[in-house]
Tab-separated table of N, CA and C in Angstrom:
chain	number	residue	atom	x	y	z
R	1	UNK	N	61.302	158.723	111.717
R	1	UNK	CA	60.993	157.370	112.135
R	1	UNK	C	61.470	156.421	111.038
R	2	UNK	N	62.215	155.422	111.435
R	2	UNK	CA	62.819	154.476	110.495
R	2	UNK	C	61.766	153.675	109.751
R	3	UNK	N	60.759	153.221	110.436
R	3	UNK	CA	59.755	152.368	109.806
R	3	UNK	C	58.980	153.105	108.727
R	4	UNK	N	58.912	154.396	108.811
R	4	UNK	CA	58.160	155.142	107.805
R	4	UNK	C	58.993	155.431	106.559
R	5	UNK	N	60.348	155.332	106.656
R	5	UNK	CA	61.215	155.652	105.525
R	5	UNK	C	61.761	154.405	104.819
R	6	UNK	N	61.126	153.285	104.917
R	6	UNK	CA	61.636	152.034	104.349
R	6	UNK	C	61.495	152.060	102.834
R	7	UNK	N	62.603	151.814	102.163
R	7	UNK	CA	62.566	151.658	100.711
R	7	UNK	C	63.077	150.264	100.380
R	8	UNK	N	62.668	149.732	99.326
R	8	UNK	CA	63.041	148.364	98.987
R	8	UNK	C	64.163	148.303	97.964
R	9	UNK	N	65.010	147.299	98.111
R	9	UNK	CA	66.077	147.019	97.162
R	9	UNK	C	66.449	145.554	97.352
R	10	UNK	N	66.801	144.888	96.322
R	10	UNK	CA	67.175	143.477	96.463
R	10	UNK	C	68.456	143.211	95.681
R	11	UNK	N	69.171	142.202	96.124
R	11	UNK	CA	70.400	141.757	95.478
R	11	UNK	C	70.358	140.241	95.394
R	12	UNK	N	70.955	139.713	94.366
R	12	UNK	CA	71.090	138.267	94.237
R	12	UNK	C	72.515	137.894	94.622
R	13	UNK	N	72.631	136.965	95.535
R	13	UNK	CA	73.937	136.480	95.962
R	13	UNK	C	74.078	135.045	95.470
R	14	UNK	N	75.134	134.778	94.712
R	14	UNK	CA	75.391	133.427	94.210
R	14	UNK	C	76.519	132.834	95.042
R	15	UNK	N	76.270	131.677	95.605
R	15	UNK	CA	77.265	130.979	96.412
R	15	UNK	C	77.662	129.710	95.670
R	16	UNK	N	78.934	129.589	95.379
R	16	UNK	CA	79.447	128.384	94.735
R	16	UNK	C	80.108	127.528	95.805
R	17	UNK	N	79.628	126.314	95.936
R	17	UNK	CA	80.197	125.386	96.905
R	17	UNK	C	81.250	124.558	96.189
R	18	UNK	N	82.476	124.660	96.645
R	18	UNK	CA	83.577	123.891	96.067
R	18	UNK	C	83.728	122.623	96.892
R	19	UNK	N	83.541	121.461	96.266
R	19	UNK	CA	83.622	120.225	97.039
R	19	UNK	C	85.043	119.968	97.537
R	20	UNK	N	85.135	119.564	98.749
R	20	UNK	CA	86.409	119.176	99.337
R	20	UNK	C	86.330	117.686	99.607
R	21	UNK	N	87.260	116.955	99.047
R	21	UNK	CA	87.235	115.506	99.208
R	21	UNK	C	87.793	115.146	100.582
R	22	UNK	N	86.903	114.761	101.468
R	22	UNK	CA	87.326	114.383	102.817
R	22	UNK	C	87.340	112.870	102.989
R	23	UNK	N	87.081	112.152	101.906
R	23	UNK	CA	87.038	110.692	101.974
R	23	UNK	C	88.279	110.109	101.310
R	24	UNK	N	88.880	109.103	101.923
R	24	UNK	CA	90.058	108.483	101.306
R	24	UNK	C	89.659	107.694	100.060
R	25	UNK	N	90.606	107.480	99.146
R	25	UNK	CA	90.321	106.674	97.959
R	25	UNK	C	89.883	105.258	98.340
R	26	UNK	N	89.116	104.678	97.453
R	26	UNK	CA	88.642	103.302	97.635
R	26	UNK	C	89.500	102.386	96.771
R	27	UNK	N	90.004	101.337	97.400
R	27	UNK	CA	90.867	100.391	96.697
R	27	UNK	C	90.416	98.976	97.034
R	28	UNK	N	90.544	98.113	96.062
R	28	UNK	CA	90.189	96.727	96.317
R	28	UNK	C	91.155	95.841	95.543
R	29	UNK	N	91.816	94.943	96.209
R	29	UNK	CA	91.913	94.738	97.655
R	29	UNK	C	93.007	95.633	98.245
R	30	UNK	N	93.134	95.619	99.582
R	30	UNK	CA	94.159	96.411	100.261
R	30	UNK	C	95.500	95.689	100.313
R	31	UNK	N	95.466	94.362	100.350
R	31	UNK	CA	96.683	93.548	100.303
R	31	UNK	C	96.636	92.724	99.032
R	32	UNK	N	97.667	92.852	98.222
R	32	UNK	CA	97.716	92.175	96.930
R	32	UNK	C	98.893	91.209	96.951
R	33	UNK	N	98.648	89.963	96.530
R	33	UNK	CA	99.685	88.928	96.490
R	33	UNK	C	99.843	88.462	95.048
R	34	UNK	N	101.061	88.570	94.525
R	34	UNK	CA	101.320	88.151	93.149
R	34	UNK	C	102.660	87.426	93.085
R	35	UNK	N	102.873	86.706	91.992
R	35	UNK	CA	104.136	86.025	91.754
R	35	UNK	C	104.778	86.563	90.489
R	36	UNK	N	106.099	86.509	90.447
R	36	UNK	CA	106.828	86.925	89.258
R	36	UNK	C	107.928	85.895	89.005
R	37	UNK	N	108.026	85.421	87.762
R	37	UNK	CA	109.089	84.489	87.413
R	37	UNK	C	110.417	85.226	87.371
R	38	UNK	N	111.459	84.541	87.782
R	38	UNK	CA	112.773	85.161	87.893
R	38	UNK	C	113.320	85.659	86.559
R	39	UNK	N	112.804	85.185	85.453
R	39	UNK	CA	113.330	85.608	84.158
R	39	UNK	C	112.553	86.775	83.541
R	40	UNK	N	111.628	87.374	84.280
R	40	UNK	CA	110.917	88.550	83.769
R	40	UNK	C	111.905	89.704	83.635
R	41	UNK	N	111.730	90.498	82.607
R	41	UNK	CA	112.676	91.578	82.328
R	41	UNK	C	112.292	92.872	83.047
R	42	UNK	N	113.235	93.792	83.083
R	42	UNK	CA	112.979	95.110	83.669
R	42	UNK	C	111.809	95.771	82.944
R	43	UNK	N	111.050	96.555	83.659
R	43	UNK	CA	109.873	97.287	83.174
R	43	UNK	C	108.653	96.406	82.946
R	44	UNK	N	108.729	95.117	83.301
R	44	UNK	CA	107.553	94.260	83.218
R	44	UNK	C	106.526	94.736	84.236
R	45	UNK	N	105.291	94.946	83.789
R	45	UNK	CA	104.215	95.356	84.692
R	45	UNK	C	103.675	94.110	85.378
R	46	UNK	N	103.729	94.102	86.706
R	46	UNK	CA	103.286	92.948	87.484
R	46	UNK	C	101.801	93.014	87.802
R	47	UNK	N	101.311	94.190	88.100
R	47	UNK	CA	99.893	94.385	88.395
R	47	UNK	C	99.588	95.871	88.292
R	48	UNK	N	98.317	96.191	88.211
R	48	UNK	CA	97.872	97.582	88.224
R	48	UNK	C	96.930	97.768	89.392
R	49	UNK	N	97.228	98.736	90.241
R	49	UNK	CA	96.371	99.019	91.389
R	49	UNK	C	95.059	99.620	90.899
R	50	UNK	N	93.969	99.213	91.532
R	50	UNK	CA	92.650	99.649	91.102
R	50	UNK	C	92.016	100.478	92.210
R	51	UNK	N	92.183	101.783	92.140
R	51	UNK	CA	91.652	102.679	93.166
R	51	UNK	C	90.863	103.802	92.508
R	52	UNK	N	89.849	104.269	93.203
R	52	UNK	CA	89.055	105.400	92.733
R	52	UNK	C	88.888	106.396	93.864
R	53	UNK	N	88.567	107.624	93.493
R	53	UNK	CA	88.263	108.599	94.529
R	53	UNK	C	86.829	108.379	95.008
R	54	UNK	N	86.374	109.197	95.919
R	54	UNK	CA	85.044	109.040	96.510
R	54	UNK	C	83.944	109.068	95.452
R	55	UNK	N	84.173	109.788	94.365
R	55	UNK	CA	83.161	109.951	93.330
R	55	UNK	C	83.218	108.852	92.273
R	56	UNK	N	84.103	107.883	92.450
R	56	UNK	CA	84.164	106.745	91.538
R	56	UNK	C	85.031	106.955	90.319
R	57	UNK	N	85.802	108.033	90.283
R	57	UNK	CA	86.693	108.250	89.142
R	57	UNK	C	88.108	107.814	89.519
R	58	UNK	N	88.940	107.640	88.522
R	58	UNK	CA	90.336	107.248	88.766
R	58	UNK	C	91.215	108.471	88.999
R	59	UNK	N	90.678	109.472	89.620
R	59	UNK	CA	91.371	110.737	89.842
R	59	UNK	C	92.226	110.663	91.109
R	60	UNK	N	93.207	109.747	91.105
R	60	UNK	CA	94.064	109.529	92.273
R	60	UNK	C	95.529	109.459	91.835
R	61	UNK	N	96.426	109.678	92.791
R	61	UNK	CA	97.864	109.522	92.578
R	61	UNK	C	98.377	108.413	93.481
R	62	UNK	N	99.433	107.730	93.016
R	62	UNK	CA	100.030	106.620	93.752
R	62	UNK	C	101.464	106.993	94.129
R	63	UNK	N	101.834	106.769	95.390
R	63	UNK	CA	103.179	107.080	95.851
R	63	UNK	C	103.749	105.895	96.613
R	64	UNK	N	104.973	105.503	96.263
R	64	UNK	CA	105.649	104.443	97.017
R	64	UNK	C	106.130	105.049	98.329
R	65	UNK	N	105.728	104.439	99.442
R	65	UNK	CA	106.174	104.940	100.741
R	65	UNK	C	107.284	104.078	101.316
R	66	UNK	N	107.308	102.810	100.941
R	66	UNK	CA	108.404	101.944	101.371
R	66	UNK	C	108.429	100.713	100.483
R	67	UNK	N	109.566	100.049	100.486
R	67	UNK	CA	109.705	98.809	99.728
R	67	UNK	C	110.781	97.980	100.400
R	68	UNK	N	110.613	96.649	100.343
R	68	UNK	CA	111.607	95.768	100.955
R	68	UNK	C	112.934	95.850	100.209
R	69	UNK	N	112.877	96.183	98.934
R	69	UNK	CA	114.090	96.374	98.158
R	69	UNK	C	113.790	97.437	97.105
R	70	UNK	N	114.188	98.672	97.373
R	70	UNK	CA	113.813	99.790	96.510
R	70	UNK	C	114.386	99.696	95.104
R	71	UNK	N	115.381	98.853	94.893
R	71	UNK	CA	115.967	98.746	93.559
R	71	UNK	C	115.254	97.717	92.687
R	72	UNK	N	114.146	97.155	93.160
R	72	UNK	CA	113.463	96.105	92.401
R	72	UNK	C	112.068	96.515	91.934
R	73	UNK	N	111.266	97.132	92.793
R	73	UNK	CA	109.870	97.430	92.472
R	73	UNK	C	109.624	98.930	92.357
R	74	UNK	N	108.746	99.291	91.419
R	74	UNK	CA	108.399	100.687	91.200
R	74	UNK	C	106.884	100.820	91.065
R	75	UNK	N	106.343	101.979	91.417
R	75	UNK	CA	104.930	102.270	91.185
R	75	UNK	C	104.843	103.529	90.325
R	76	UNK	N	104.025	103.467	89.275
R	76	UNK	CA	103.800	104.625	88.423
R	76	UNK	C	102.768	105.526	89.096
R	77	UNK	N	103.121	106.769	89.347
R	77	UNK	CA	102.264	107.693	90.086
R	77	UNK	C	100.922	107.915	89.394
R	78	UNK	N	100.898	107.921	88.074
R	78	UNK	CA	99.670	108.215	87.336
R	78	UNK	C	98.772	106.997	87.132
R	79	UNK	N	99.373	105.853	86.770
R	79	UNK	CA	98.580	104.685	86.379
R	79	UNK	C	98.388	103.662	87.486
R	80	UNK	N	99.268	103.667	88.488
R	80	UNK	CA	99.209	102.643	89.524
R	80	UNK	C	99.848	101.336	89.108
R	81	UNK	N	100.571	101.329	87.981
R	81	UNK	CA	101.260	100.111	87.544
R	81	UNK	C	102.422	99.808	88.484
R	82	UNK	N	102.477	98.562	88.971
R	82	UNK	CA	103.618	98.085	89.742
R	82	UNK	C	104.500	97.321	88.760
R	83	UNK	N	105.765	97.718	88.651
R	83	UNK	CA	106.646	97.093	87.665
R	83	UNK	C	108.007	96.777	88.273
R	84	UNK	N	108.745	95.944	87.535
R	84	UNK	CA	110.112	95.603	87.929
R	84	UNK	C	111.065	96.687	87.449
R	85	UNK	N	111.969	97.084	88.307
R	85	UNK	CA	113.029	98.005	87.905
R	85	UNK	C	114.144	97.212	87.232
R	86	UNK	N	114.349	95.984	87.693
R	86	UNK	CA	115.387	95.117	87.126
R	86	UNK	C	114.941	93.668	87.276
R	87	UNK	N	115.634	92.769	86.598
R	87	UNK	CA	115.379	91.341	86.727
R	87	UNK	C	115.857	90.863	88.093
R	88	UNK	N	115.114	89.943	88.689
R	88	UNK	CA	115.535	89.352	89.962
R	88	UNK	C	115.861	87.883	89.738
R	89	UNK	N	116.791	87.365	90.500
R	89	UNK	CA	117.198	85.969	90.406
R	89	UNK	C	116.681	85.193	91.605
R	90	UNK	N	116.119	84.022	91.347
R	90	UNK	CA	115.582	83.181	92.416
R	90	UNK	C	116.689	82.709	93.352
R	91	UNK	N	117.845	82.367	92.801
R	91	UNK	CA	118.933	81.831	93.628
R	91	UNK	C	119.773	82.921	94.295
R	92	UNK	N	119.575	84.144	93.897
R	92	UNK	CA	120.277	85.268	94.516
R	92	UNK	C	119.242	86.353	94.811
R	93	UNK	N	118.278	86.002	95.654
R	93	UNK	CA	117.114	86.878	95.780
R	93	UNK	C	117.306	87.994	96.795
R	94	UNK	N	116.597	89.066	96.581
R	94	UNK	CA	116.457	90.029	97.661
R	94	UNK	C	115.377	89.527	98.616
R	95	UNK	N	115.575	89.650	99.890
R	95	UNK	CA	114.541	89.382	100.908
R	95	UNK	C	113.920	87.991	100.807
R	96	UNK	N	114.742	86.952	100.623
R	96	UNK	CA	114.225	85.572	100.616
R	96	UNK	C	113.142	85.314	99.578
R	97	UNK	N	113.243	85.901	98.422
R	97	UNK	CA	112.280	85.740	97.331
R	97	UNK	C	110.932	86.387	97.605
R	98	UNK	N	110.787	87.095	98.689
R	98	UNK	CA	109.545	87.806	98.993
R	98	UNK	C	109.822	89.304	99.002
R	99	UNK	N	109.212	89.995	98.060
R	99	UNK	CA	109.362	91.441	97.956
R	99	UNK	C	108.065	92.097	98.412
R	100	UNK	N	108.165	93.334	98.821
R	100	UNK	CA	106.968	94.036	99.283
R	100	UNK	C	107.116	95.514	98.957
R	101	UNK	N	106.016	96.119	98.539
R	101	UNK	CA	105.995	97.560	98.306
R	101	UNK	C	104.726	98.117	98.945
R	102	UNK	N	104.882	99.213	99.671
R	102	UNK	CA	103.744	99.883	100.296
R	102	UNK	C	103.469	101.156	99.506
R	103	UNK	N	102.196	101.371	99.179
R	103	UNK	CA	101.808	102.487	98.321
R	103	UNK	C	100.727	103.307	99.012
R	104	UNK	N	100.922	104.621	99.064
R	104	UNK	CA	99.880	105.535	99.519
R	104	UNK	C	99.114	106.024	98.300
R	105	UNK	N	97.795	105.980	98.385
R	105	UNK	CA	96.925	106.452	97.317
R	105	UNK	C	96.200	107.683	97.845
R	106	UNK	N	96.294	108.784	97.112
R	106	UNK	CA	95.684	110.039	97.554
R	106	UNK	C	94.867	110.637	96.412
R	107	UNK	N	93.837	111.431	96.735
R	107	UNK	CA	93.132	112.154	95.674
R	107	UNK	C	94.129	113.035	94.916
R	108	UNK	N	93.985	113.099	93.598
R	108	UNK	CA	94.940	113.826	92.757
R	108	UNK	C	95.145	115.253	93.266
R	109	UNK	N	96.430	115.613	93.430
R	109	UNK	CA	96.778	116.956	93.856
R	109	UNK	C	96.664	117.196	95.350
R	110	UNK	N	96.333	116.178	96.126
R	110	UNK	CA	96.166	116.340	97.575
R	110	UNK	C	97.192	115.474	98.299
R	111	UNK	N	97.343	115.680	99.568
R	111	UNK	CA	98.178	114.817	100.398
R	111	UNK	C	97.324	113.932	101.293
R	112	UNK	N	96.180	114.410	101.689
R	112	UNK	CA	95.267	113.656	102.546
R	112	UNK	C	93.871	113.830	102.003
R	113	UNK	N	92.957	112.972	102.277
R	113	UNK	CA	93.121	111.716	103.005
R	113	UNK	C	93.742	110.662	102.100
R	114	UNK	N	94.381	109.688	102.692
R	114	UNK	CA	95.046	108.669	101.897
R	114	UNK	C	94.566	107.272	102.282
R	115	UNK	N	94.838	106.339	101.395
R	115	UNK	CA	94.612	104.920	101.629
R	115	UNK	C	95.948	104.231	101.381
R	116	UNK	N	96.291	103.265	102.213
R	116	UNK	CA	97.566	102.562	102.065
R	116	UNK	C	97.324	101.136	101.597
R	117	UNK	N	98.059	100.738	100.565
R	117	UNK	CA	98.007	99.378	100.022
R	117	UNK	C	99.368	98.723	100.189
R	118	UNK	N	99.363	97.406	100.313
R	118	UNK	CA	100.612	96.656	100.338
R	118	UNK	C	100.567	95.602	99.239
R	119	UNK	N	101.615	95.579	98.426
R	119	UNK	CA	101.734	94.588	97.360
R	119	UNK	C	102.873	93.647	97.745
R	120	UNK	N	102.544	92.349	97.839
R	120	UNK	CA	103.517	91.309	98.178
R	120	UNK	C	103.857	90.561	96.887
R	121	UNK	N	105.139	90.436	96.594
R	121	UNK	CA	105.577	89.783	95.360
R	121	UNK	C	106.497	88.625	95.721
R	122	UNK	N	106.156	87.430	95.250
R	122	UNK	CA	106.977	86.233	95.456
R	122	UNK	C	107.729	85.958	94.168
R	123	UNK	N	109.062	85.841	94.263
R	123	UNK	CA	109.895	85.504	93.110
R	123	UNK	C	109.823	83.994	92.914
R	124	UNK	N	109.443	83.568	91.708
R	124	UNK	CA	109.248	82.150	91.399
R	124	UNK	C	110.414	81.616	90.572
R	125	UNK	N	110.797	80.391	90.860
R	125	UNK	CA	111.919	79.741	90.191
R	125	UNK	C	111.534	79.341	88.771
R	126	UNK	N	112.491	79.462	87.879
R	126	UNK	CA	112.359	78.982	86.509
R	126	UNK	C	113.450	77.946	86.313
R	127	UNK	N	113.105	76.822	85.686
R	127	UNK	CA	114.097	75.767	85.469
R	127	UNK	C	115.115	76.244	84.436
R	128	UNK	N	116.294	76.571	84.908
R	128	UNK	CA	117.368	77.032	84.024
R	128	UNK	C	118.225	75.886	83.501
R	129	UNK	N	117.960	74.671	83.955
R	129	UNK	CA	118.762	73.504	83.577
R	129	UNK	C	118.040	72.713	82.494
R	130	UNK	N	118.101	73.212	81.301
R	130	UNK	CA	117.459	72.524	80.186
R	130	UNK	C	118.223	71.248	79.872
R	131	UNK	N	117.514	70.218	79.409
R	131	UNK	CA	118.206	68.965	79.086
R	131	UNK	C	119.178	69.159	77.914
R	132	UNK	N	120.262	68.426	77.963
R	132	UNK	CA	121.276	68.472	76.909
R	132	UNK	C	121.094	67.254	76.004
R	133	UNK	N	120.958	67.471	74.707
R	133	UNK	CA	120.831	66.384	73.746
R	133	UNK	C	122.106	66.319	72.915
R	134	UNK	N	122.588	65.092	72.707
R	134	UNK	CA	123.829	64.917	71.951
R	134	UNK	C	123.578	64.531	70.501
R	135	UNK	N	122.334	64.228	70.178
R	135	UNK	CA	122.008	63.821	68.816
R	135	UNK	C	120.769	64.593	68.365
R	136	UNK	N	120.645	64.719	67.042
R	136	UNK	CA	119.460	65.384	66.505
R	136	UNK	C	118.274	64.436	66.399
R	137	UNK	N	118.557	63.102	66.439
R	137	UNK	CA	117.493	62.123	66.249
R	137	UNK	C	117.722	60.952	67.183
R	138	UNK	N	116.659	60.451	67.793
R	138	UNK	CA	116.705	59.270	68.658
R	138	UNK	C	115.666	58.292	68.135
R	139	UNK	N	116.037	57.016	68.088
R	139	UNK	CA	115.139	56.004	67.553
R	139	UNK	C	115.086	54.836	68.515
R	140	UNK	N	113.885	54.264	68.666
R	140	UNK	CA	113.713	53.099	69.540
R	140	UNK	C	112.691	52.176	68.911
R	141	UNK	N	112.847	50.879	69.144
R	141	UNK	CA	111.885	49.878	68.681
R	141	UNK	C	111.110	49.382	69.881
R	142	UNK	N	109.801	49.331	69.751
R	142	UNK	CA	108.945	48.872	70.841
R	142	UNK	C	108.108	47.721	70.316
R	143	UNK	N	108.095	46.622	71.043
R	143	UNK	CA	107.312	45.455	70.663
R	143	UNK	C	105.831	45.773	70.826
R	144	UNK	N	105.026	45.259	69.945
R	144	UNK	CA	103.582	45.493	69.999
R	144	UNK	C	102.970	44.877	71.237
R	145	UNK	N	103.602	43.856	71.835
R	145	UNK	CA	103.055	43.184	73.013
R	145	UNK	C	103.724	43.640	74.307
R	146	UNK	N	104.511	44.647	74.260
R	146	UNK	CA	105.180	45.088	75.490
R	146	UNK	C	104.205	45.843	76.388
R	147	UNK	N	104.486	45.745	77.682
R	147	UNK	CA	103.604	46.416	78.638
R	147	UNK	C	104.262	47.619	79.206
């Protein structure tokens, strides 16, 4: 009879739960609007994307998915820095002085879930026509009663 031959034995089973991030990164804001002067040099950082994973850490990667002009804007995968690849000219602009880059943000080492950000960059004019002076010194007399 089985019930009469019962002997006891126990085992401890340890279960490790490995968290799986099923939540997309949090970013604020999702649409970013910035301006850049036409005389900014290559590698100038225009802005830094501010995204965190579900747990509030900066454990995310940034990937450029599209850009209005791929030869102008870059995103650093590790830091989220948006920078200029080259100088842009206001009078010879790409895309009517309005540039755009779309960035996918994903938890580090993963492909999904992702959050998509769009950075809009307006190229701003710089006055390149400085005044020309023909003398080192200019002098004028003004009457004390002049209006």
